[in-house]
Short mmCIF file of C-alpha atoms in Angstrom, two decimals:
data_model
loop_
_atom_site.label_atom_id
_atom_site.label_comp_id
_atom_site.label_asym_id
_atom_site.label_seq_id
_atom_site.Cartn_x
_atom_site.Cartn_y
_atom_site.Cartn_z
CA UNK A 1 118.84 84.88 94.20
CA UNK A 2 116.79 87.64 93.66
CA UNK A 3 116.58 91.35 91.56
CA UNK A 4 118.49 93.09 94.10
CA UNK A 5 120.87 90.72 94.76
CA UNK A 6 121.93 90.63 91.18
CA UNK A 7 122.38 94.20 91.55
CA UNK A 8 124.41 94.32 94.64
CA UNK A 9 126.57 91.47 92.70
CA UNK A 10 126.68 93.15 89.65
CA UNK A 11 127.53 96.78 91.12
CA UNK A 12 130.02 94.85 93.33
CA UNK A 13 131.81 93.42 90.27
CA UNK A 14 132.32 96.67 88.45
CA UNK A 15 133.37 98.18 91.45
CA UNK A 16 136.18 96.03 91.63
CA UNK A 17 136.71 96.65 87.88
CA UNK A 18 137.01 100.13 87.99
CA UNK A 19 139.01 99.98 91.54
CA UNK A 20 142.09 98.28 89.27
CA UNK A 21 142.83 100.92 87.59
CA UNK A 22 146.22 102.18 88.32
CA UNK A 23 147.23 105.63 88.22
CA UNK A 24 149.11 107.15 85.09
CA UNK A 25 151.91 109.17 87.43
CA UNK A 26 151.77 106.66 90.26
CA UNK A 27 151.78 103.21 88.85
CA UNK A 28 151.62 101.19 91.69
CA UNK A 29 148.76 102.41 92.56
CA UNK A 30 145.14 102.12 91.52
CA UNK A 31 142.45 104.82 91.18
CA UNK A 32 140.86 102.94 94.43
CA UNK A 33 144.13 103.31 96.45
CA UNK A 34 144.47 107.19 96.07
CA UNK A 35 140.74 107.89 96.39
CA UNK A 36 139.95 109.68 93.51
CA UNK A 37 137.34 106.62 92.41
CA UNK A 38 134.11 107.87 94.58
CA UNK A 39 131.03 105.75 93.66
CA UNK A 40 129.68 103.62 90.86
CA UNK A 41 125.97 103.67 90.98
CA UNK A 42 123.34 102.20 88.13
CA UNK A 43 120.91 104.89 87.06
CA UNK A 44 118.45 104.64 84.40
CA UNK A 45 119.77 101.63 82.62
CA UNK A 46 123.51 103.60 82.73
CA UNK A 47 126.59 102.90 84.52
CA UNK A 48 127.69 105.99 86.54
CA UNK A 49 131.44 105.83 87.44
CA UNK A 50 131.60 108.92 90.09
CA UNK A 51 135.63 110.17 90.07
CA UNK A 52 137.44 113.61 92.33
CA UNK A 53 140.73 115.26 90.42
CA UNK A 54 143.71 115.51 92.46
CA UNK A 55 144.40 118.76 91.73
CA UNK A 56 142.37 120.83 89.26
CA UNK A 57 144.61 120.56 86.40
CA UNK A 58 145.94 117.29 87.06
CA UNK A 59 146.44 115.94 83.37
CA UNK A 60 146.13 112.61 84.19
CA UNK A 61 142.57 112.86 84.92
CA UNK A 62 141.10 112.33 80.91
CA UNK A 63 143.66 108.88 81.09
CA UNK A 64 141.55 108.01 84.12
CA UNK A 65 138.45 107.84 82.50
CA UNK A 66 139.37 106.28 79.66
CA UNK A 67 140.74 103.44 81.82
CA UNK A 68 137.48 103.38 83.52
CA UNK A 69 135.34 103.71 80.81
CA UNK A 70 138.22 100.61 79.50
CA UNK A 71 137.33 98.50 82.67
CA UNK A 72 133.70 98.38 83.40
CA UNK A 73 133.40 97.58 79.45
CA UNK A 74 135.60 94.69 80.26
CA UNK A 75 133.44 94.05 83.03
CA UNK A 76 130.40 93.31 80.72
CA UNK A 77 128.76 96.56 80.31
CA UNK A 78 128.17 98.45 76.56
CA UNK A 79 130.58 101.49 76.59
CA UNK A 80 127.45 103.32 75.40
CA UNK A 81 126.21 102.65 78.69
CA UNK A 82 129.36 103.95 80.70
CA UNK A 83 129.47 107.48 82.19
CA UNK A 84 132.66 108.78 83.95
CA UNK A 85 130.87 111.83 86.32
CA UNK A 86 133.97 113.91 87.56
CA UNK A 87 132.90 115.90 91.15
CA UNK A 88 135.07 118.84 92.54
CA UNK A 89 133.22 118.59 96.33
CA UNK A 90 133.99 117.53 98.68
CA UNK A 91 137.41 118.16 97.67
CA UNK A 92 139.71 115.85 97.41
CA UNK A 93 142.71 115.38 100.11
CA UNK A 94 145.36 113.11 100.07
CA UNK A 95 143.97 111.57 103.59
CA UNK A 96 141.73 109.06 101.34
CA UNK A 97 144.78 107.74 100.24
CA UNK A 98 144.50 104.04 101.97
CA UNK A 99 146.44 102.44 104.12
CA UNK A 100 147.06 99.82 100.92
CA UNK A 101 148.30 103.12 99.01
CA UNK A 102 150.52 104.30 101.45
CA UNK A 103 152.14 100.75 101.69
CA UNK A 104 152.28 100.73 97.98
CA UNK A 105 153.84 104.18 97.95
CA UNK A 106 156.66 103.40 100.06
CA UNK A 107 157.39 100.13 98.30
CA UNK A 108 158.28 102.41 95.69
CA UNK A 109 160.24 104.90 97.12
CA UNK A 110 158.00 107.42 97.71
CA UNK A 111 157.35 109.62 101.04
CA UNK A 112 153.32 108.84 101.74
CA UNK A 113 151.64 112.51 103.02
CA UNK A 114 151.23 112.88 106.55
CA UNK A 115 147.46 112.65 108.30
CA UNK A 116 146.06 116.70 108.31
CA UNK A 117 144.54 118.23 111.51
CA UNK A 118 141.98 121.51 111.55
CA UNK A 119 144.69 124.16 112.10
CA UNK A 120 144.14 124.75 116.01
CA UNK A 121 145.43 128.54 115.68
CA UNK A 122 141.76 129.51 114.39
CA UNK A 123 139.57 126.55 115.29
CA UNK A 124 138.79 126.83 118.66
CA UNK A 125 136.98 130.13 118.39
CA UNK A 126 135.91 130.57 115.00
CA UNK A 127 132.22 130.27 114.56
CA UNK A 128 131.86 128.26 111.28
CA UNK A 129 128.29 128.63 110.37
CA UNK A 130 127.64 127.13 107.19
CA UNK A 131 129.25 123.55 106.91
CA UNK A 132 130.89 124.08 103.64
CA UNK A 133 133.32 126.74 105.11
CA UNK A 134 134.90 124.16 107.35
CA UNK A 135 137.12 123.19 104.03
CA UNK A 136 138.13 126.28 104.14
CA UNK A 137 140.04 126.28 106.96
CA UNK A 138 143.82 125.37 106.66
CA UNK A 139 145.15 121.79 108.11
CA UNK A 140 148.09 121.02 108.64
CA UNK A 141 150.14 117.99 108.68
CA UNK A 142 151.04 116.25 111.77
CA UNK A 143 153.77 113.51 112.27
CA UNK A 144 157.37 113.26 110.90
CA UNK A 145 158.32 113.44 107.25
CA UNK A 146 160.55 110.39 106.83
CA UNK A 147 163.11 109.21 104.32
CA UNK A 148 161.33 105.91 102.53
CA UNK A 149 164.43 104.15 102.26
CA UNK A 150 166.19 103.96 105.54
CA UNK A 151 163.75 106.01 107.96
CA UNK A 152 165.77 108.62 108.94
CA UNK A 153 163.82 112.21 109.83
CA UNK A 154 166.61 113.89 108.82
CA UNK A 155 165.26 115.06 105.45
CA UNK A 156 165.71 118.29 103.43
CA UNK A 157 162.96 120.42 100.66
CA UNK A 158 164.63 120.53 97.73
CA UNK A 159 161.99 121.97 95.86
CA UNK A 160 158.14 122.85 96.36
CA UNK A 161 157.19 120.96 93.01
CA UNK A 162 158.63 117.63 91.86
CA UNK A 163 157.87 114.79 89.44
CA UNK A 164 154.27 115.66 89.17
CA UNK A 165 152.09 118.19 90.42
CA UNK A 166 151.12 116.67 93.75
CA UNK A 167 154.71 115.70 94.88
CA UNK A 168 157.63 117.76 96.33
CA UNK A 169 161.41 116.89 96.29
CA UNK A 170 163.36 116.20 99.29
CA UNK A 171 166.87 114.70 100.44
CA UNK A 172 167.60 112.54 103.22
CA UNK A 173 170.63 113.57 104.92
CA UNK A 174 171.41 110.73 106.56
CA UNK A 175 171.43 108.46 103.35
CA UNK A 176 171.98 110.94 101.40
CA UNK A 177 169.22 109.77 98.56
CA UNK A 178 166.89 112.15 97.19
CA UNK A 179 162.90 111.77 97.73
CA UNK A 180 159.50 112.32 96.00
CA UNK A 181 157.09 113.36 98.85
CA UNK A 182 153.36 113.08 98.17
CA UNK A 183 152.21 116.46 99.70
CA UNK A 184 149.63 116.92 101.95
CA UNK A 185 146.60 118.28 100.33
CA UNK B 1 129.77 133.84 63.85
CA UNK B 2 130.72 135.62 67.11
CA UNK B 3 128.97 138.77 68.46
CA UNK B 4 130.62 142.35 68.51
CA UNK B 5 132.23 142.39 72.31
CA UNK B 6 129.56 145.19 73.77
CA UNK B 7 126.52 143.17 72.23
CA UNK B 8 128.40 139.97 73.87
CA UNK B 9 129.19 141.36 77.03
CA UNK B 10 125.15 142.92 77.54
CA UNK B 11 123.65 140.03 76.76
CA UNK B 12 125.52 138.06 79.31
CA UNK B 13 123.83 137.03 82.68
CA UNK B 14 125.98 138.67 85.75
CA UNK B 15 126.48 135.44 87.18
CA UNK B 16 127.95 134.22 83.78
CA UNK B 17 130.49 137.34 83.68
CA UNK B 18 131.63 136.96 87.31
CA UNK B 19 132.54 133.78 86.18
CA UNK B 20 134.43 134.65 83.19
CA UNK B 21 136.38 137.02 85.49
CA UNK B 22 137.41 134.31 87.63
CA UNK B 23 138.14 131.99 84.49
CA UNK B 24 139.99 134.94 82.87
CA UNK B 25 142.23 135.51 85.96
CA UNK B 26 143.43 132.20 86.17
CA UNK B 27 143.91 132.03 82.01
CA UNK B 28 146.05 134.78 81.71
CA UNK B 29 147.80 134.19 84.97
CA UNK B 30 148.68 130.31 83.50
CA UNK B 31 149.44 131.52 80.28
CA UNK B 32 151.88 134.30 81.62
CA UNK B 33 153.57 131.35 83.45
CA UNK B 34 153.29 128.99 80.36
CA UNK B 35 155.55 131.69 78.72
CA UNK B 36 159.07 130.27 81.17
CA UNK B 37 158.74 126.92 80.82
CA UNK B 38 162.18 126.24 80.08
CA UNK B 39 163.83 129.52 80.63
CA UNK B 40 163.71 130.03 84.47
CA UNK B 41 166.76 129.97 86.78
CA UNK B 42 167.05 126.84 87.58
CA UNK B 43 165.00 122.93 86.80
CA UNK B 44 163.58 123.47 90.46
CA UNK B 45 161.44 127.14 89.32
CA UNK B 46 161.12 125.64 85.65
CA UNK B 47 159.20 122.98 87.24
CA UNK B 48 157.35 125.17 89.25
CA UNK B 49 155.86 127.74 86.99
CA UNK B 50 154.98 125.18 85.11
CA UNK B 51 152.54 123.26 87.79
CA UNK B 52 152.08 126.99 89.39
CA UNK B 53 150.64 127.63 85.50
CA UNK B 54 148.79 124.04 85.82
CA UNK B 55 146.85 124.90 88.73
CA UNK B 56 145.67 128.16 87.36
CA UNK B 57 144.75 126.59 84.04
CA UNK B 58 142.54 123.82 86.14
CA UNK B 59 141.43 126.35 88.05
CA UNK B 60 140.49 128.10 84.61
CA UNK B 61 138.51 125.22 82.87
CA UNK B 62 136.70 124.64 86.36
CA UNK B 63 135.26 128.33 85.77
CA UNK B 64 134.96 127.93 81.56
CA UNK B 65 132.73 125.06 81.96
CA UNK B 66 130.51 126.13 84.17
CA UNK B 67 130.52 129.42 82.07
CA UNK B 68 129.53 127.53 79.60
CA UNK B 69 126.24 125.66 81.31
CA UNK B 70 125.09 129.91 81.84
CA UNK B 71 125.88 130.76 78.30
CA UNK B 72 123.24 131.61 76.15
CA UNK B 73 125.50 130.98 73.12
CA UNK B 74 126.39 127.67 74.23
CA UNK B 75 129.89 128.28 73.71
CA UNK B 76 132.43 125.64 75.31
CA UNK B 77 135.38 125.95 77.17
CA UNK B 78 137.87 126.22 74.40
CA UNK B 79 135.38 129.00 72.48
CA UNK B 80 135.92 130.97 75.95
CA UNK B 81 139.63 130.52 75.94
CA UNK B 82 140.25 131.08 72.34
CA UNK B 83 137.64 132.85 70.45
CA UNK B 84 137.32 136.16 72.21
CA UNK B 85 138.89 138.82 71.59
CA UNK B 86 140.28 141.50 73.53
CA UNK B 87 137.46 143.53 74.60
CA UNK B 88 135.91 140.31 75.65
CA UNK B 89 138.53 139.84 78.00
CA UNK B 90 137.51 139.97 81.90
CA UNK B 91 140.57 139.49 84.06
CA UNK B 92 142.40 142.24 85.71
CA UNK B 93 144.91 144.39 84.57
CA UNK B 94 147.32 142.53 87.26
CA UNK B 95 147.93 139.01 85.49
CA UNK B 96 148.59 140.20 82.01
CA UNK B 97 151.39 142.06 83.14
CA UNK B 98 154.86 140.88 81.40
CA UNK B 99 156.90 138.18 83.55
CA UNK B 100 159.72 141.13 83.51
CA UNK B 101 162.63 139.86 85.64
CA UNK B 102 162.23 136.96 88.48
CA UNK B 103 161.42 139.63 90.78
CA UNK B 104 158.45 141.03 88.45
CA UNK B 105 156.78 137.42 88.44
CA UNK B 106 157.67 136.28 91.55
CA UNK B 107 155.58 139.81 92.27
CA UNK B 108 152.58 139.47 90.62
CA UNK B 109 151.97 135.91 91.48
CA UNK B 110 152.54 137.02 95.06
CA UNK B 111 149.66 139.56 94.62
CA UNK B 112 147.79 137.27 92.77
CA UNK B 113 147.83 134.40 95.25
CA UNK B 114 147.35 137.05 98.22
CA UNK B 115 144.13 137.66 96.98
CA UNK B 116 142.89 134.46 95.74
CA UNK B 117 143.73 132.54 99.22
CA UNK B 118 140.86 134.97 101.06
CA UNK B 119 138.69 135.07 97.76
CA UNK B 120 138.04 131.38 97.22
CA UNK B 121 138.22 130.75 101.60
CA UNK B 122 134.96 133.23 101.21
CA UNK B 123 133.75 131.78 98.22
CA UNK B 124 133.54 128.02 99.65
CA UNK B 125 130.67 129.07 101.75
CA UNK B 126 129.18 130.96 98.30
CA UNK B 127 125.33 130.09 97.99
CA UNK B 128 125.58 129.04 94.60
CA UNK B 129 127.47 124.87 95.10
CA UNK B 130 128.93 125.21 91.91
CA UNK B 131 131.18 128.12 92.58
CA UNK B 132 131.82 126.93 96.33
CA UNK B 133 132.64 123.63 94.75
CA UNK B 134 135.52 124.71 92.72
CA UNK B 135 136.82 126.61 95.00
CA UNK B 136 137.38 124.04 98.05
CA UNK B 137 139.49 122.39 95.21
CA UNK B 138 141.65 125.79 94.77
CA UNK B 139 141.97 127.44 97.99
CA UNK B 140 144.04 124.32 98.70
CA UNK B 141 146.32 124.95 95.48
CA UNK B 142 146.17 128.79 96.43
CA UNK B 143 147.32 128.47 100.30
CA UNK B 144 150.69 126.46 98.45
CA UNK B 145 151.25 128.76 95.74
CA UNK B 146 151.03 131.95 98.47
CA UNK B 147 153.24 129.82 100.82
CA UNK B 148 156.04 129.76 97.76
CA UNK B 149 155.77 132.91 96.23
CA UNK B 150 155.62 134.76 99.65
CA UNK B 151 158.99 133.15 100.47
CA UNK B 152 160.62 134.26 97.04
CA UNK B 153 159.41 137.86 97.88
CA UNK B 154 161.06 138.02 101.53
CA UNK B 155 164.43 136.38 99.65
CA UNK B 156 164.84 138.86 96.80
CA UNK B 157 163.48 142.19 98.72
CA UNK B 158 165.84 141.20 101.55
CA UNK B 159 168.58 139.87 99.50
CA UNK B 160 171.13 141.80 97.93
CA UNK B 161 171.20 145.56 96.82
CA UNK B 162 170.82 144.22 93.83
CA UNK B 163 167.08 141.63 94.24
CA UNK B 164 165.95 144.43 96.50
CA UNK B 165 166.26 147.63 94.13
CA UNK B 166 164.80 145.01 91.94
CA UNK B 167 162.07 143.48 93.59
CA UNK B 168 161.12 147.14 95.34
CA UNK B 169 160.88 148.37 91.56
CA UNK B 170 158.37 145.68 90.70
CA UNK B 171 155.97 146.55 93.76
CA UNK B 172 156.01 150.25 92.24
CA UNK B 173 155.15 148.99 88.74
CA UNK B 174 152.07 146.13 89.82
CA UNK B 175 150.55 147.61 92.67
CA UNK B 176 148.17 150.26 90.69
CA UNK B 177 147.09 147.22 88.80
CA UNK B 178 146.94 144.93 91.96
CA UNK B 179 143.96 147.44 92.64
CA UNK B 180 141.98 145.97 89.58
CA UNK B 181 141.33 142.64 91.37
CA UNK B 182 139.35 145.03 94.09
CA UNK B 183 137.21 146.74 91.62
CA UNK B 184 133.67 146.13 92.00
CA UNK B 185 130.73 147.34 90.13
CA UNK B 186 126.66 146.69 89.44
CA UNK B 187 127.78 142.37 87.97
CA UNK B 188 129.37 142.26 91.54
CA UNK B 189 126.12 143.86 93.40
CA UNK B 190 123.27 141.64 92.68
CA UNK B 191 125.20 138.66 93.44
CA UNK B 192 126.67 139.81 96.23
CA UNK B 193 123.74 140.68 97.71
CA UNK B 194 122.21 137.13 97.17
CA UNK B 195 125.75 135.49 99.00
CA UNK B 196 126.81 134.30 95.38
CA UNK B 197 129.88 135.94 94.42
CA UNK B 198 132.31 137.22 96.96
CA UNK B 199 132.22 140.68 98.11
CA UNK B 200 135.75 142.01 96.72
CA UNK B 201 135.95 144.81 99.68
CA UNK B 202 135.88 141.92 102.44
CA UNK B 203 138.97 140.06 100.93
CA UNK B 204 140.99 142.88 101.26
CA UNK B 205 141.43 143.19 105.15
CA UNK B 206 142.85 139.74 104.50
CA UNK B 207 145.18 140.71 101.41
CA UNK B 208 146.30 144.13 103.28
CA UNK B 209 147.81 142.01 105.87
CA UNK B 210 149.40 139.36 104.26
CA UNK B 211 151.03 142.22 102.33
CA UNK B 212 152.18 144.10 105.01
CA UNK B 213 153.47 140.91 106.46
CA UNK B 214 155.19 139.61 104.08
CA UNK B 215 156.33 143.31 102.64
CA UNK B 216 157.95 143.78 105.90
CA UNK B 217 159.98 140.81 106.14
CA UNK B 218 161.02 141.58 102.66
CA UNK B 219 162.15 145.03 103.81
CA UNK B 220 159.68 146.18 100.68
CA UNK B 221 157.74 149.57 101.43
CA UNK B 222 154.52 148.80 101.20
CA UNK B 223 152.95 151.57 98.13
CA UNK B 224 150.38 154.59 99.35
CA UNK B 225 149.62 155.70 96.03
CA UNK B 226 145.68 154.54 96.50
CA UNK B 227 145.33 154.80 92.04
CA UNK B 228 144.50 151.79 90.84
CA UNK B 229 144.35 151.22 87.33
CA UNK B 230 141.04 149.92 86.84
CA UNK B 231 138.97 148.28 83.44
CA UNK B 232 140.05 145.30 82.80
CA UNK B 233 136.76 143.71 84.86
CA UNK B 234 134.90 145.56 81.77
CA UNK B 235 137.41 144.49 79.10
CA UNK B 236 139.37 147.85 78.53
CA UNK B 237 143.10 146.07 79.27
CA UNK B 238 146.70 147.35 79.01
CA UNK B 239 148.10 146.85 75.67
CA UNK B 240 149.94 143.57 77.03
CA UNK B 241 147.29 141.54 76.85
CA UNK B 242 146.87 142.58 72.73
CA UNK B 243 150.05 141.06 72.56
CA UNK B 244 149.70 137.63 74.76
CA UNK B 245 146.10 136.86 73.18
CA UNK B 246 147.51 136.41 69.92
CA UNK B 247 150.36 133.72 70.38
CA UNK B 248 147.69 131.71 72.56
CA UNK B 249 144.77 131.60 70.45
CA UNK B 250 146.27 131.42 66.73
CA UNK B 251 146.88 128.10 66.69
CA UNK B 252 143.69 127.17 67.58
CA UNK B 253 141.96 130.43 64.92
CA UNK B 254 144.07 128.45 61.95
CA UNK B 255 142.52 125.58 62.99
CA UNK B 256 139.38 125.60 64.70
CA UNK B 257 137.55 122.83 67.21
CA UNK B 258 141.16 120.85 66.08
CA UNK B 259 141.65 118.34 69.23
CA UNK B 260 144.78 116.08 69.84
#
């Protein structure tokens, strides 16, 4: 085995480390699932553990790292050696949740965010010249908003904010149980 | 030992005090909203000032620490938030305006978010990553809080006699201090000119219209008086802000750096 392929083991290992880390408001699922957990690269003898905020004052974010920070130690590294690196761009959106996450999300009663699409009303003619003002265009969500626990589309807002700041609160009016719905971001 | 404010404030880069005014908008606007937790309406709004207020707080640190990578005095975040004083104060006269009745808050966050949704869209493509960085992550929470308070608007200025006498009467009381958050002046000019900070005269096209859409399915005149009430990008604020400084920061004055 050689240098590199230590390396590729080793960064491999703490990847899978830092991926377990579950979520304070979202149990189920791990840092990994909702991509907020970007890159972990080794630079100069350090471990850099690359994370995105949800939203930016989500105040779950210092928990994160200190679960990080918690599980690449665990994985054999000196928590002098551990740095947590949060980046704001790109931004994050809720369509690097995974396909794991969104399983995991409705396993738990919770309405997964619909896929976004470049809002079509100014794309098509805009000229976007610098690549960085493409974010700034609104998306929006395509698809049906279900009910997690029987499937029904016939679902009512109950209120813009919910449990935690990147959920909304619906009822479905067919079972008549209300909803947390993961909005599209 | 901090410096007297007009020693502070000329010593400052521009770049570092267009970035306080951002930081200080979103403060002030999260503190204001910090102030109803637990006293709106209904659980629904209580909920929602309160991650409105979290938004604009994030929003806030985003700006304080980069503010404090341009500082000369190396002050940090918390320094920013809660060892100025007044004078120091860069935010416009707009957010520290009392919450007033629903219809007064519901208001001013509607002006607010009608021109931060064009400000940080222009600001994404800013030359300067660090700026157009933070705000990819807020137009997002902008576009949603717009979407909300732009609804509450059209309810209470088309609702009863009553929400509409109300709501009409806070549009006559914000708007000459809506006009702060267009005030531009030689910080603004430099930076401008180098496609750093956004140019305040090209969000307004966008933050006329939203107005005058949203004003007329709210039945809400939209005001002519062109006054604006201008100073608080320079520190000189209404005397509400005198007031709201001091229940934020004294904790943190009796017991300074103190972390939990």
């Amino acid at each position: 085995m050689t240098g590199s392929d230590d390396a590729i083991a080793l960064d491999e290992r703490l990847w899978q480390a830092a991926a377990a880390v579950l979520d304070p408001e979202m149990p189920p699922l791990t840092i990994a699932d909702l991509g907020i957990l970007r890159s972990i690269d080794q630079r100069n003898g350090n471990v850099v553990v690359t994370i995105t905020p949800t939203y930016s004052g989500c105040p779950a974010v210092e928990m994160i790292e200190a679960g990080v920070v918690e599980a690449v130690t665990g994985a054999g590294v000196e928590a002098e050696r551990v740095r947590v690196e949060r980046v704001l761009a790109p931004a994050w959106t809720t369509d690097w949740i995974t396909e794991e996450g969104r399983r995991k999300l409705l396993e738990a009663g919770i309405s997964p965010p619909r896929s976004l699409v470049a809002n079509s009303v100014d794309g098509g003619e805009v000229a976007v010249t610098l690549a960085r003002a493409v974010t700034a265009r609104p998306r929006n969500p395509v698809g049906e908003l279900a009910c997690p626990r029987c499937g029904s589309a016939a679902v009512t807002e109950l209120s813009r904010f919910s449990s935690t700041a990147c959920k909304s609160l619906y009822r479905c009016e067919s079972c008549r149980e209300p909803f947390d719905h993961v909005k599209e971001l | 030992m901090s410096l007297p404010s007009s020693m502070s404030l000329s010593s400052m880069s521009p770049l570092l005090t267009y970035v306080l005014r951002l930081a200080d908008d979103n403060l002030i606007a999260a503190q204001r909203l910090g102030q109803l937790i637990a006293s709106m309406p209904d659980l629904e709004e209580d909920i929602a000032v309160a991650n409105v207020g979290l938004d604009h707080l994030g929003q806030a640190r985003n700006f304080y620490q980069y503010a404090s990578d341009l500082d000369l005095e190396g002050r940090d975040e918390d320094q920013f938030a809660m060892e100025r004083d007044e004078r120091e104060f860069l935010n416009a006269t707009l957010v520290e305006q009392p919450n007033g009745d629903f219809a007064q808050t519901q208001v001013r966050q509607f002006l607010l978010d009608a021109y931060q949704v064009p400000l940080y869209e222009a600001m994404t493509a800013s030359a300067d990553e660090r700026l157009a960085a933070v705000a990819a992550k807020a137009v997002k929470e902008a576009r949603y809080h717009l979407e909300r308070s732009s609804a509450w608007v059209v309810r209470l200025g088309d609702g009863t006699a009553e929400s509409h006498e109300r709501t009409s009467r806070a549009v006559d009381y914000l708007w000459p201090y809506a006009g702060d958050l267009f005030h531009r002046d030689d910080v603004e000019s430099e930076l401008v000119a180098a496609g750093v900070a956004v140019d305040p005269s090209m969000v307004r096209p966008s933050y006329e219209a939203v107005v005058a859409d949203v004003f007329g399915r709210a039945n809400l005149a939209v005001p002519q008086d062109p006054y604006a009430r201008t100073g608080g990008r320079t520190g000189f604020h209404t005397e509400h802000l005198g007031h709201l400084l001091p229940e934020m920061q004294s904790l943190y004055r009796a017991h300074p750096g103190a972390t939990w």
